Structures are given as structure tokens and as C-alpha cells.
mmCIF file of C-alpha atoms in Angstrom:
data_model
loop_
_atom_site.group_PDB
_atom_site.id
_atom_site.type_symbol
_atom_site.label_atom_id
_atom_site.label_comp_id
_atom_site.label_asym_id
_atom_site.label_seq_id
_atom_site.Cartn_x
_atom_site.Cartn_y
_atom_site.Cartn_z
ATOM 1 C CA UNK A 15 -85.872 100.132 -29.228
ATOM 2 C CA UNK A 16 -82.362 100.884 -29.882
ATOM 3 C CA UNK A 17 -81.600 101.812 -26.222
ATOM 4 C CA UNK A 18 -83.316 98.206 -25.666
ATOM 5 C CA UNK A 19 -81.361 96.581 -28.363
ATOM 6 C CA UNK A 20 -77.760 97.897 -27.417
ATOM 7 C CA UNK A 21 -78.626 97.408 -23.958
ATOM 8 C CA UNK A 22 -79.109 93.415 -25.043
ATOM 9 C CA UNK A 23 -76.562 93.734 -26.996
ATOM 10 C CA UNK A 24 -74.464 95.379 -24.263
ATOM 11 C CA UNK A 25 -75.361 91.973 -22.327
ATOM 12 C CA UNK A 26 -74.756 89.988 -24.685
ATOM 13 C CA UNK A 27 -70.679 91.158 -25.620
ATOM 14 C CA UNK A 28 -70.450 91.542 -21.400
ATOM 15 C CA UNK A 29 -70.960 87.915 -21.472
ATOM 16 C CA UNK A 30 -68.444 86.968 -24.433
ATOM 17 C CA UNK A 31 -66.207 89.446 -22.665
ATOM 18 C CA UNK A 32 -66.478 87.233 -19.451
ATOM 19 C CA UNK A 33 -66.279 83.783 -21.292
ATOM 20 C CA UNK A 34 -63.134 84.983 -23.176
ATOM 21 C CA UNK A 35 -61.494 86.771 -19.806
ATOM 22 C CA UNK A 36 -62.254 83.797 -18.070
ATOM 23 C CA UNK A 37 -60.586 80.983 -20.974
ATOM 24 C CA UNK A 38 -57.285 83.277 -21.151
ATOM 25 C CA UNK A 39 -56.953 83.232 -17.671
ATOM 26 C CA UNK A 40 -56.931 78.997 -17.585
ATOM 27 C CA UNK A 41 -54.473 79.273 -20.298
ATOM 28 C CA UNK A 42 -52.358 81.981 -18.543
ATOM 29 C CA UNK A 43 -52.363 79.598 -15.553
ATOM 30 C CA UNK A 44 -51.818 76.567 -17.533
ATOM 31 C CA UNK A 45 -49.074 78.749 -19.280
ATOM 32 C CA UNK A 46 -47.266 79.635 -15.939
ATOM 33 C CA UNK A 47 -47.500 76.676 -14.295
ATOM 34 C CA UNK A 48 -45.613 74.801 -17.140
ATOM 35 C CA UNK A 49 -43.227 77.780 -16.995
ATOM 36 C CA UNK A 50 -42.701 77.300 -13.394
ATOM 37 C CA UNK A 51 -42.006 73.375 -14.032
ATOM 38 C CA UNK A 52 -39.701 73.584 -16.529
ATOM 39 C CA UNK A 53 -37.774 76.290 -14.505
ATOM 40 C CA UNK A 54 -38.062 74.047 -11.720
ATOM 41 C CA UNK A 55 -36.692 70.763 -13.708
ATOM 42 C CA UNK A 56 -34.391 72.856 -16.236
ATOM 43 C CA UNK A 57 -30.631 72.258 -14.254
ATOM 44 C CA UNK A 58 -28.846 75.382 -13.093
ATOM 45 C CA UNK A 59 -25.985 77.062 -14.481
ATOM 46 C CA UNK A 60 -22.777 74.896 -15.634
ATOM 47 C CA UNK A 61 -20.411 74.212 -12.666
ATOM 48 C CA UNK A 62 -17.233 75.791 -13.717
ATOM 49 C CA UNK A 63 -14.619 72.874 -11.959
ATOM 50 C CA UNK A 64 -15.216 69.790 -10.811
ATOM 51 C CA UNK A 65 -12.251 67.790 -9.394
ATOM 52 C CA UNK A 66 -11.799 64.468 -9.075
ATOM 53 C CA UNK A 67 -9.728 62.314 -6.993
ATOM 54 C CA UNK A 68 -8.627 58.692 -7.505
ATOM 55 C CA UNK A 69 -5.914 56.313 -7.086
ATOM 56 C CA UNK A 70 -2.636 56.039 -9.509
ATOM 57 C CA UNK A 71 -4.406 52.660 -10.841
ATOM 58 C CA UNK A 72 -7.471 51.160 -13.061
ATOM 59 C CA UNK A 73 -10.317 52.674 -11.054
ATOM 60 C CA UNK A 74 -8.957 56.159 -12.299
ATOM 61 C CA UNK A 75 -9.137 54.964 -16.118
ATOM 62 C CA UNK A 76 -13.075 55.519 -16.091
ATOM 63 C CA UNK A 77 -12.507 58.814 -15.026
ATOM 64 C CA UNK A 78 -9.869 59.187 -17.778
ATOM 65 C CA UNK A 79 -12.522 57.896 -20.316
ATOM 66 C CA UNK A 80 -15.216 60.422 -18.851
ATOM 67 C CA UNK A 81 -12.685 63.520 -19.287
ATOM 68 C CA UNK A 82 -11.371 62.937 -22.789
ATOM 69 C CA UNK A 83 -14.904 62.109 -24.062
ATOM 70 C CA UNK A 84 -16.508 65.158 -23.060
ATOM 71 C CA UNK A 85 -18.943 63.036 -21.187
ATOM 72 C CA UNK A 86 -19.694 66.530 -18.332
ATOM 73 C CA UNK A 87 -19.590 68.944 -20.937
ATOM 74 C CA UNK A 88 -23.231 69.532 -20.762
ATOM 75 C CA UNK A 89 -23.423 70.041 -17.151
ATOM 76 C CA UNK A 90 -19.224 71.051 -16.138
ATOM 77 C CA UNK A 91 -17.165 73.455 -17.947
ATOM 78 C CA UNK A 92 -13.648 71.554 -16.633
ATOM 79 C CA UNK A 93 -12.869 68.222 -15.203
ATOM 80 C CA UNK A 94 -9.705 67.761 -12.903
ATOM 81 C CA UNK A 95 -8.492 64.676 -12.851
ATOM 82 C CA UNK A 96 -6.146 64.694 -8.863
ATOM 83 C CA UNK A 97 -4.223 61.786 -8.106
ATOM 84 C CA UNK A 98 -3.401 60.448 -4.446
ATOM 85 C CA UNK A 99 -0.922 57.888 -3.936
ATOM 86 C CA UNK A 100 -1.952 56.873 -0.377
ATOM 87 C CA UNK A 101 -3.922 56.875 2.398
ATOM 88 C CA UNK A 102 -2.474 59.591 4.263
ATOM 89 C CA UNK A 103 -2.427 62.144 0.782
ATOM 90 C CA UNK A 104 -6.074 61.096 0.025
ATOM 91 C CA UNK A 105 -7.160 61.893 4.068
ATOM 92 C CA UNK A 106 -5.153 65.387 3.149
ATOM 93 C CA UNK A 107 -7.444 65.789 0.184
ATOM 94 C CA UNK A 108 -10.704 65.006 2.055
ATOM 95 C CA UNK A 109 -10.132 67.256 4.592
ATOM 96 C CA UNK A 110 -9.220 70.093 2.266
ATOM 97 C CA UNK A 111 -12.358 69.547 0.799
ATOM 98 C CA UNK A 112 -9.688 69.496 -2.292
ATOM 99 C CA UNK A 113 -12.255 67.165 -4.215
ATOM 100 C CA UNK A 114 -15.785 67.388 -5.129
ATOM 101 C CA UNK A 115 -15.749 63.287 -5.786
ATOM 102 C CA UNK A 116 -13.352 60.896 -4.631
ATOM 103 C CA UNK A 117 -12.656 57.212 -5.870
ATOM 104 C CA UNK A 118 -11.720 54.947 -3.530
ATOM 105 C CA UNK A 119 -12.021 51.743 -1.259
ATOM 106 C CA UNK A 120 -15.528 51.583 0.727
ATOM 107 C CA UNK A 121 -13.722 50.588 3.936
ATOM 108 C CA UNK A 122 -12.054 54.072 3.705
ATOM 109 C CA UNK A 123 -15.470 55.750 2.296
ATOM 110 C CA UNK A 124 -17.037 54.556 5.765
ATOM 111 C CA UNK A 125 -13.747 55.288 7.795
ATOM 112 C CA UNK A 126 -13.836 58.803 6.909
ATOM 113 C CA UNK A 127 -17.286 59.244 7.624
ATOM 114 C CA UNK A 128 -17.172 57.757 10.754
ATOM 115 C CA UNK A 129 -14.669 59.965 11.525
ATOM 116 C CA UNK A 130 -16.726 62.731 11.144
ATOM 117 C CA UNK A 131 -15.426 63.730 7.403
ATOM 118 C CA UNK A 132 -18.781 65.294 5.429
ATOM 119 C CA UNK A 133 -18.991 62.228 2.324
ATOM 120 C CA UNK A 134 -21.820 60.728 1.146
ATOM 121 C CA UNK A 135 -21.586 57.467 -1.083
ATOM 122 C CA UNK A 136 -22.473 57.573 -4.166
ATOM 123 C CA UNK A 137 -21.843 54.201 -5.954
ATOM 124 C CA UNK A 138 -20.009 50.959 -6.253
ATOM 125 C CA UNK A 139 -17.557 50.164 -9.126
ATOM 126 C CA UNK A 140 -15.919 47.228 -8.472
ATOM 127 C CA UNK A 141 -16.178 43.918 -6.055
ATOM 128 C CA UNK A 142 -12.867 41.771 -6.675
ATOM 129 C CA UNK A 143 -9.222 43.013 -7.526
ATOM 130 C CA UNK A 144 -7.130 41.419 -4.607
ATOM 131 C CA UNK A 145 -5.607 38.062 -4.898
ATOM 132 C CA UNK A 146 -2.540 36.115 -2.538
ATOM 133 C CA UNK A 147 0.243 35.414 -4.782
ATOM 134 C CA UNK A 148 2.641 32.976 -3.852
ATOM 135 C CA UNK A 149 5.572 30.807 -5.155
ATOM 136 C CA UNK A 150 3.476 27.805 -4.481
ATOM 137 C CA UNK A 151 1.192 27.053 -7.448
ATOM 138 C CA UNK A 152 -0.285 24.093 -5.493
ATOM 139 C CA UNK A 153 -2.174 26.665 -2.769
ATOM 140 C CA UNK A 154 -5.679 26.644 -3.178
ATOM 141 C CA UNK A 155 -6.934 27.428 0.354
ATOM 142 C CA UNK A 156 -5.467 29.215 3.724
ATOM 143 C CA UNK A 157 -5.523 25.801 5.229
ATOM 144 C CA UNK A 158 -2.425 25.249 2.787
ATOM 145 C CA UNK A 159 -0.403 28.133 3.933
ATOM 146 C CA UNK A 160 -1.189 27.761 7.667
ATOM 147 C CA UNK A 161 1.561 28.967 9.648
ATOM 148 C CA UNK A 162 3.649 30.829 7.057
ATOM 149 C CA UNK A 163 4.445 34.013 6.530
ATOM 150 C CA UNK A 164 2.315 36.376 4.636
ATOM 151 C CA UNK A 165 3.002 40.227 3.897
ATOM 152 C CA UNK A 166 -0.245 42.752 3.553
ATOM 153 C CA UNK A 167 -0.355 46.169 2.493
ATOM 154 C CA UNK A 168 -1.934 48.210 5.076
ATOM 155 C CA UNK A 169 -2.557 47.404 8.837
ATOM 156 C CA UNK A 170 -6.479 47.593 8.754
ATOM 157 C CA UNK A 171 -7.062 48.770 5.620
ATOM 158 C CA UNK A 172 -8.834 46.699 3.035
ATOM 159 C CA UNK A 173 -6.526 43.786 2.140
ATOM 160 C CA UNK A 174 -6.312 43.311 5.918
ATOM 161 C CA UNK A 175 -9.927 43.281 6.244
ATOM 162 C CA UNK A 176 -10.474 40.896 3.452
ATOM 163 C CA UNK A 177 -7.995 39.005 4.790
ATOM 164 C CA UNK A 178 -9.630 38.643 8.294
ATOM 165 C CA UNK A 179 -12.770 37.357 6.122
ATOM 166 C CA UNK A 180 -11.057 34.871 4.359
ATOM 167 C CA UNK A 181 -9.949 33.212 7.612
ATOM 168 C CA UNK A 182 -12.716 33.292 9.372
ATOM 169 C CA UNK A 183 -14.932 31.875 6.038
ATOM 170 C CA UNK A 184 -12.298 28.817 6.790
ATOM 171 C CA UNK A 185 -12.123 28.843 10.623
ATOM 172 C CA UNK A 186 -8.596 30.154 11.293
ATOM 173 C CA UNK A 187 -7.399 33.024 13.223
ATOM 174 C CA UNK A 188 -5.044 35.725 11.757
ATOM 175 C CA UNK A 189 -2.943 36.863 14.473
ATOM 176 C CA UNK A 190 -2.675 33.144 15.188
ATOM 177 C CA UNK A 191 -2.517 31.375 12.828
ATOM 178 C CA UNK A 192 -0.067 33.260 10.410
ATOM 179 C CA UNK A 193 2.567 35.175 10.390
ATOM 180 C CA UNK A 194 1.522 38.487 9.666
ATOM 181 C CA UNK A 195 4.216 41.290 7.827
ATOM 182 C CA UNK A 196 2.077 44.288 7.606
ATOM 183 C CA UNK A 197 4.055 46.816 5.053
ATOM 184 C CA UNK A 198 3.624 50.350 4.882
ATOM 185 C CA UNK A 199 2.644 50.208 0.949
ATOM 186 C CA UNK A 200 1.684 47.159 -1.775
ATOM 187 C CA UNK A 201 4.624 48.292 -3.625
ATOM 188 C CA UNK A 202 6.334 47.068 -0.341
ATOM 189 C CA UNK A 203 4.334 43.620 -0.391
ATOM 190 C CA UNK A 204 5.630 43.289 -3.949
ATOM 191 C CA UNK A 205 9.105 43.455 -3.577
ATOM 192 C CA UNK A 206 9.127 41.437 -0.451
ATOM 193 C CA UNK A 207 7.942 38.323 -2.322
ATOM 194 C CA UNK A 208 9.873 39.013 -5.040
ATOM 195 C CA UNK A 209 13.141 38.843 -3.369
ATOM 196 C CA UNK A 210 11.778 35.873 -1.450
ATOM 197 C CA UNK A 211 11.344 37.482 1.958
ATOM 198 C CA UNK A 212 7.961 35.844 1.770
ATOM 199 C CA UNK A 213 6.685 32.927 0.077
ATOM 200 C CA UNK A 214 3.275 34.743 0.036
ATOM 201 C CA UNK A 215 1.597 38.021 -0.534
ATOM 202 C CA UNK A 216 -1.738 40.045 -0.539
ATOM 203 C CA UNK A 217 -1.454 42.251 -3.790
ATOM 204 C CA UNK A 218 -4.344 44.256 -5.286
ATOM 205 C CA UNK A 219 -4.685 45.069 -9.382
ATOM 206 C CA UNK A 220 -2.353 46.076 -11.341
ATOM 207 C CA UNK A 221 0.330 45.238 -8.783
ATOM 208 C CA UNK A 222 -0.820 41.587 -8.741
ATOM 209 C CA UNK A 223 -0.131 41.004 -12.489
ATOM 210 C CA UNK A 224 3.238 43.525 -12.631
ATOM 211 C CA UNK A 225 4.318 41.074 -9.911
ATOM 212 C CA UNK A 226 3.878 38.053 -11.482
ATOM 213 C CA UNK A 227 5.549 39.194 -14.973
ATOM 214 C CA UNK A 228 8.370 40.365 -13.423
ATOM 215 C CA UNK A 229 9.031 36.575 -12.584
ATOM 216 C CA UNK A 230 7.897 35.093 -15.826
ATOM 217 C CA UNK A 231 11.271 34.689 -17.083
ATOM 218 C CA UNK A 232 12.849 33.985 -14.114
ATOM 219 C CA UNK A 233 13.733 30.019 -12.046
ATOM 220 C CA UNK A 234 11.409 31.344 -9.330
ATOM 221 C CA UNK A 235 8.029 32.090 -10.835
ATOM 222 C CA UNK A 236 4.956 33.762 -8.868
ATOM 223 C CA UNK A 237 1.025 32.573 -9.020
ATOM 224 C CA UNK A 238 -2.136 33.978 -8.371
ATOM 225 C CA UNK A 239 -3.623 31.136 -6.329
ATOM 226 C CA UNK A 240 -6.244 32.668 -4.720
ATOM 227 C CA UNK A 241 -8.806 35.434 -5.772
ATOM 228 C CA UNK A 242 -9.887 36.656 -1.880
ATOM 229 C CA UNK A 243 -13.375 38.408 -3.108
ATOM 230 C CA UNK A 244 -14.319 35.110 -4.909
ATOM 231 C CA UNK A 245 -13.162 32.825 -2.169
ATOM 232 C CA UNK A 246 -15.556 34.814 0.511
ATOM 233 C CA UNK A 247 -18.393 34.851 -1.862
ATOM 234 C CA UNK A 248 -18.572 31.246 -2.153
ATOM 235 C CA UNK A 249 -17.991 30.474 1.477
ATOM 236 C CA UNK A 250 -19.866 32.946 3.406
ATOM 237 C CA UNK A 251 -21.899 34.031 0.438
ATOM 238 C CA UNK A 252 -20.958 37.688 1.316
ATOM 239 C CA UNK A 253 -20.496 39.946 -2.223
ATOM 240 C CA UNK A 254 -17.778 42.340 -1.336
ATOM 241 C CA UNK A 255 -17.925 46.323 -3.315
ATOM 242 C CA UNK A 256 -14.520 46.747 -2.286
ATOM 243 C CA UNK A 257 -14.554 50.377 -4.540
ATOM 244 C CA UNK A 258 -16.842 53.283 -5.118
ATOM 245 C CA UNK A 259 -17.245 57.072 -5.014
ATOM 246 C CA UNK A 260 -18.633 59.615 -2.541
ATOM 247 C CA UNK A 261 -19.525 63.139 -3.098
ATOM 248 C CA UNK A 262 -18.141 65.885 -1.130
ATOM 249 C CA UNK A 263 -20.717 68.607 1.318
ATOM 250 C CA UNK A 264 -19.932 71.381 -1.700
ATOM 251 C CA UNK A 265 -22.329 69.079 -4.255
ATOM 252 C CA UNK A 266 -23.910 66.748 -2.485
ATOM 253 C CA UNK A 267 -27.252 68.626 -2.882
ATOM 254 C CA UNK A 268 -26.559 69.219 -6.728
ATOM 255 C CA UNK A 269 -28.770 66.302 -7.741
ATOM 256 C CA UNK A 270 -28.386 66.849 -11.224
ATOM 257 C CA UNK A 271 -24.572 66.922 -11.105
ATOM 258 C CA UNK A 272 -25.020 63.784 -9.285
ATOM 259 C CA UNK A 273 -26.738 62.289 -11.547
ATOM 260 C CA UNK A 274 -24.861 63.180 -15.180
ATOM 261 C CA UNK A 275 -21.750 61.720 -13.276
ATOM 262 C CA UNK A 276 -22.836 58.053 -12.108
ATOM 263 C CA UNK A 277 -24.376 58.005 -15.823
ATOM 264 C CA UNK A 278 -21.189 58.635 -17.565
ATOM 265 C CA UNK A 279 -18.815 56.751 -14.659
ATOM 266 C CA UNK A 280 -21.576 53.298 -15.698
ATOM 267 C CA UNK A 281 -20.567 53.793 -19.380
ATOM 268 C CA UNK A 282 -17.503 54.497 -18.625
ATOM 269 C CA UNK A 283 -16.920 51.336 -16.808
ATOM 270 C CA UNK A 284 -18.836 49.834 -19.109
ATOM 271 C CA UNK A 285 -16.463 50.759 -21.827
ATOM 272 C CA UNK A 286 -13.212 49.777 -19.619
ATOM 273 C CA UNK A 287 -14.780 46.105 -19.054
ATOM 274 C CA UNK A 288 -15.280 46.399 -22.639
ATOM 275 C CA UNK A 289 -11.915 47.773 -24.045
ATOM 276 C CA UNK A 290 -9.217 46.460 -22.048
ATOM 277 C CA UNK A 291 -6.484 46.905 -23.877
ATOM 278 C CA UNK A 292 -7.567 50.748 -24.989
ATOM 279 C CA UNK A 293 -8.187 51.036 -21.301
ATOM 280 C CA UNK A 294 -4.587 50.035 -20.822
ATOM 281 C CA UNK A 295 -3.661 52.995 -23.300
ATOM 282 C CA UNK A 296 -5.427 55.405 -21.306
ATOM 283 C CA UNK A 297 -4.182 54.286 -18.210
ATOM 284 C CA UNK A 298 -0.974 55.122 -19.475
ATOM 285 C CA UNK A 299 -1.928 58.286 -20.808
ATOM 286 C CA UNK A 300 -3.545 59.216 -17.899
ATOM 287 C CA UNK A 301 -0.578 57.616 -14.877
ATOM 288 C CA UNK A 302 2.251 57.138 -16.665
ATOM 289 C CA UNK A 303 4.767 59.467 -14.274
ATOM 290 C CA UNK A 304 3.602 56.371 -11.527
ATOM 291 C CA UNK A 305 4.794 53.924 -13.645
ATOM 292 C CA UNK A 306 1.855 52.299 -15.297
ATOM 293 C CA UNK A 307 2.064 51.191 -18.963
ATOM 294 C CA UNK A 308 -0.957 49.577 -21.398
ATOM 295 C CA UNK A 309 -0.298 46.202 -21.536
ATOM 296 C CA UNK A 310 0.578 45.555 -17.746
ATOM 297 C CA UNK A 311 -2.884 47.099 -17.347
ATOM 298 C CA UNK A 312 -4.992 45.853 -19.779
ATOM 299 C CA UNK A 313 -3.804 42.701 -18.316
ATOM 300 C CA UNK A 314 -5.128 44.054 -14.829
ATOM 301 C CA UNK A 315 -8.435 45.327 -16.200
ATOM 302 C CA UNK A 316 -9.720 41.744 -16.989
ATOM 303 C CA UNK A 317 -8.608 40.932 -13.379
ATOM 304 C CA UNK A 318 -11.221 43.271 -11.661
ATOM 305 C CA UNK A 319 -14.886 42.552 -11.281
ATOM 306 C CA UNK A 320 -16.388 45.503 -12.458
ATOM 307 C CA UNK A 321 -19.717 46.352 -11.821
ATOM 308 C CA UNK A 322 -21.610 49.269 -11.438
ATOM 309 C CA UNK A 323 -24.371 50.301 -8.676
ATOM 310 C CA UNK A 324 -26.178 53.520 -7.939
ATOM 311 C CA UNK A 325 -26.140 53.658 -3.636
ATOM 312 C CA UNK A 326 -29.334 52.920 -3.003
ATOM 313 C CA UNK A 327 -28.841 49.822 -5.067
ATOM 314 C CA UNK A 328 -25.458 48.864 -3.341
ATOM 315 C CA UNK A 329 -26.996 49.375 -0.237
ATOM 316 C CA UNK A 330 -27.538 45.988 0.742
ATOM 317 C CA UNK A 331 -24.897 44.185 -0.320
ATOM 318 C CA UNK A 332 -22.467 47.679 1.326
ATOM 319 C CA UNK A 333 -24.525 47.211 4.559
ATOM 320 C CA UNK A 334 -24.035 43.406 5.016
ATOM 321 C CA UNK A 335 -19.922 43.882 4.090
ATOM 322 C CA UNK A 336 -19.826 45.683 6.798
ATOM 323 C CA UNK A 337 -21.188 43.944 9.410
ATOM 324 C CA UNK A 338 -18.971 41.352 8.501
ATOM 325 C CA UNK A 339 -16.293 43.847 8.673
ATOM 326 C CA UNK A 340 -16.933 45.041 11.974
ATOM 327 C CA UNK A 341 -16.900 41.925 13.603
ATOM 328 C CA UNK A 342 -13.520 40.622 11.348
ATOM 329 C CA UNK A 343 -11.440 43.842 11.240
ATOM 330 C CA UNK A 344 -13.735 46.564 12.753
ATOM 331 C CA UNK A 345 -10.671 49.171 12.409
ATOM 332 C CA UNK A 346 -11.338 49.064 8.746
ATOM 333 C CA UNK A 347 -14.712 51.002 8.943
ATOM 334 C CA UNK A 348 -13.809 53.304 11.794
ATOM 335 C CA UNK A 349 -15.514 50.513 14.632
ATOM 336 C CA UNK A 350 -18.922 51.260 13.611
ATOM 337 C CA UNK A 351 -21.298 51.296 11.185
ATOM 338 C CA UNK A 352 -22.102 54.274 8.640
ATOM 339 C CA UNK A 353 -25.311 55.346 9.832
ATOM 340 C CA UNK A 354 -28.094 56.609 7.032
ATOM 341 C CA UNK A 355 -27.154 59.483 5.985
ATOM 342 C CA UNK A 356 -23.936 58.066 4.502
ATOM 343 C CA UNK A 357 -25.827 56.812 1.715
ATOM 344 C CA UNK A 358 -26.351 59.293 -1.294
ATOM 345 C CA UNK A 359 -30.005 58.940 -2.893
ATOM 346 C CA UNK A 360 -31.616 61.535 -5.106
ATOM 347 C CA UNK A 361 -34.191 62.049 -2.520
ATOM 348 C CA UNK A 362 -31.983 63.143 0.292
ATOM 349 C CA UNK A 363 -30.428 65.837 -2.180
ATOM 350 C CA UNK A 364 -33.377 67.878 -2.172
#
């Protein structure tokens, strides 16, 4: 009997033993493969530098905000702020690889990669910030200035491409129908309608405002007659992101980087659209060796339309300016079209 009994109980504790084996080995595989998730989804190690590039102007005060905030410290131990005060310094920088994310127009975004520069686009900021400023206060189209003189910053750069789009939105020709002074900088522009070489000019924010205080006190006084983004919008309903950001090869597969930056550069913008005049502060904080003080640009702030977009929200509105482009100032883009992989999306990061 007791041979019988241990042996049922022997059977008995086998199966308990098998029932209990078998329920800690579900919860050792539930265990792991949570383990192996959150491993998965928990971001990698803080990225000791990440430098960013942007002009000597408003689009680097979000940046400025991002950097005195703290707004990377969970994901970058030190953010470098690089400024590059033209097109030829900021080509330097790109192909240094000198940047890790780079501010700047999207005609020059798409340039670069169609000249076979490794960027990927990231994100709009802004869609109007150039306006013609002229002596005349009575200009309200190009039909009014037909013939003149005009100076623009930039052969084939972005106020020259806008500019192409804003004649042929009213049916004129550039190269015939004006007088074109292309000069080397917008500082240029500037002073050549202030000392009345022109009557007219192209100028982008903050030089558009610094321009026209200059002359506030003087007989010969300077308007902004025509916002050029605005003017296109409504007459070839064409939205123009005139600035964004791309990413450089060395994180363009660091989604999560990615990702903490275009949330903090949105409320950062946010926050510039918001606070103009402590974005003017910062601005100075930030650029004052190139000359820009608070109140000049917290005047300029509320003359940019800011607005934020992820790429793959942009993408339409980016992909229609420029097919316009190409066919009004193809030069602008690099005489093609960015082709896919271009755009930045958190799929294509892996």
C-alpha cells in the first residue's frame, strides 16, 4: 500500500511539478519579451555634441531658446550653436560634415542635395520673411514698378526665385521686364536703396525692418509695399516654406535624436511667435558680434510667418514649391527635383 500510495503520490507532485514548470516558463517568456521591448524602445546612450548651424538672423533664435532651456538635455550632453554668414561658409560647413543639423532656406536644402551633399529634410519653420521695399508707398503690384530698377540678394538663390514667381503670378518676365541688380549679399541690397541707387529692393527679415528705420527720421523714407510669399499665395495659390532643417548622414538614422529635436525646435518656435520681444533679447544674446540688437528684431519676428511642419507633413506643400521653382528659377533647386529620399520620416530611419 505505501509503495502504491507514494507511487500516486509520486504522480500526483510529477504533475504539479509539470503545471508549475510549465506557468514559470510563460512568465519567463512574458518576462523577456517585455525586457527585450523596452531594450528595444529605451533610446541609446546620450550623444555627447550635437552642432548646429544657422544663419546670423531670427531662424537661429529657436535654436537659442532650445540651448539655454535645456530642452536636449535628456537625450545630448552639449549643444553648439555654429553660425554661417553665407552661402559659400554654410556649403563649407556641409561638406565638412561640420554640422549634425543645419537651418536654412529649402531652395538651398534641395540644392545641396541635388548636388550630391548627404541631407535629409527634416522640417519647415517658416513660409514668409521677404518683402520689396521701395521709396514709393503707392506700389502695390509689379505692374507698378515695371521697368525700374530693382536690386536682389543672390543670383538664383531664394529672393531670386521668389522673385521669378511673383512675375510670372502677374504675367511679366524678369530679365525683361526689369532691371535686374543682382548683389553679392542683402546687406548689399540694403545700402543700395538706401543711398538711392535703387528706388526698389528685395530684402529678407530683419534686414527689411533695419532698412526701413534707418530712414524713419530721414526726408526720404522707405516702405514695405509688398510681402512676396503673400502676394504668390493669393495669386497662384502656391504656400511657399521658404526655411527648414535637414539632418546630416552622421544622425540621420538616430530616430530618437530626430525626434526630441523637431519637438523642442515646434515649442521653440512656438515660444518665438509668442515672445517677440524676449526673442529679440535672445537674438541679441545669441548674434550680437553681427550686429543684431532686441528691438530691431522683435520688430522682425512679427514679420515672419512662422509655422512649424514635421517633413512628411511639409511634403506637399515642399513638393509643389518646387515645381514651381523649377520651371521659374530652376537654378535655385539644383535643375531638378529632390527625389524621395530627401525627405526625412521616422520610417526611413530605421
Amino acid at each position: 500500500m505505501l509503495n502504491e500510495e507514494t507511487t500516486r503520490y509520486g504522480i500526483r507532485f510529477s504533475k504539479k511539478m509539470k503545471i508549475l514548470t510549465a506557468a514559470v516558463v510563460l512568465i519567463l517568456i512574458f518576462v523577456g519579451t517585455f525586457v527585450v521591448l523596452q531594450l528595444q524602445q529605451t533610446p541609446s546612450a546620450k550623444v555627447k555634441e550635437l552642432v548646429i548651424a544657422g544663419p546670423p538672423g531670427p531662424f537661429t533664435i529657436p535654436l537659442a531658446y532650445i540651448k539655454e532651456k535645456g530642452m536636449l538635455n535628456d537625450t545630448v550632453e552639449r549643444v553648439v550653436i555654429e553660425i554661417y554668414e553665407n552661402p559659400a561658409k554654410l556649403q563649407v560647413i556641409v561638406a565638412r560634415g561640420d554640422a549634425d543639423i543645419i537651418v536654412l532656406p529649402t531652395c538651398t536644402a534641395a540644392l545641396l542635395y541635388n548636388k550630391g551633399f548627404k541631407v535629409k529634410f527634416i522640417g519647415v519653420c517658416a513660409w514668409a520673411m521677404h518683402y520689396i521695399v521701395s521709396d514709393n508707398p503707392n506700389v502695390q503690384c509689379l505692374h507698378d514698378i515695371k521697368g525700374e530698377s530693382i536690386a536682389i540678394p543672390f543670383n538664383g538663390a531664394t529672393p531670386d526665385a521668389l522673385f521669378s514667381l511673383l512675375c510670372q503670378s502677374e504675367g511679366l518676365d524678369p530679365g525683361k521686364d526689369f532691371n535686374l541688380i543682382h548683389t553679392a549679399s542683402p546687406k548689399q541690397a540694403a545700402e543700395m536703396i538706401l543711398q538711392g541707387n535703387v528706388h526698389h529692393a528685395i530684402l529678407p527679415e530683419p534686414l527689411a525692418t533695419l532698412t526701413i528705420l534707418k530712414t524713419k527720421a530721414k526726408v526720404r523714407k522707405l516702405y514695405r509695399v509688398i510681402n512676396i510669399s503673400k502676394a504668390i499665395e493669393e495669386k497662384l495659390g502656391l504656400k511657399t516654406p521658404i526655411a527648414g532643417a535637414t539632418v546630416s548622414s552622421r544622425i540621420e538614422n538616430n530616430s530618437h535624436l530626430i525626434t526630441r529635436f523637431l519637438e523642442a525646435w515646434e515649442e521653440a518656435i512656438v515660444w518665438v511667435q509668442e515672445n517677440p520681444a524676449e526673442a529679440g533679447k535672445l537674438a541679441e544674446k545669441y548674434l550680437s558680434q553681427y550686429g543684431i540688437k532686441a528691438k530691431p528684431m522683435e520688430l522682425a519676428v512679427k514679420n515672419i510667418e512662422w509655422g512649424f511642419a514635421p517633413s512628411w507633413e511639409a511634403r506637399e506643400d515642399l513638393t509643389r514649391y518646387y515645381e514651381a521653382l523649377l520651371e521659374a528659377c530652376p537654378n535655385s533647386i539644383g535643375g531638378t527635383l529632390p527625389d524621395e529620399n530627401f525627405y526625412y520620416t521616422p520610417e526611413s530611419s530605421g
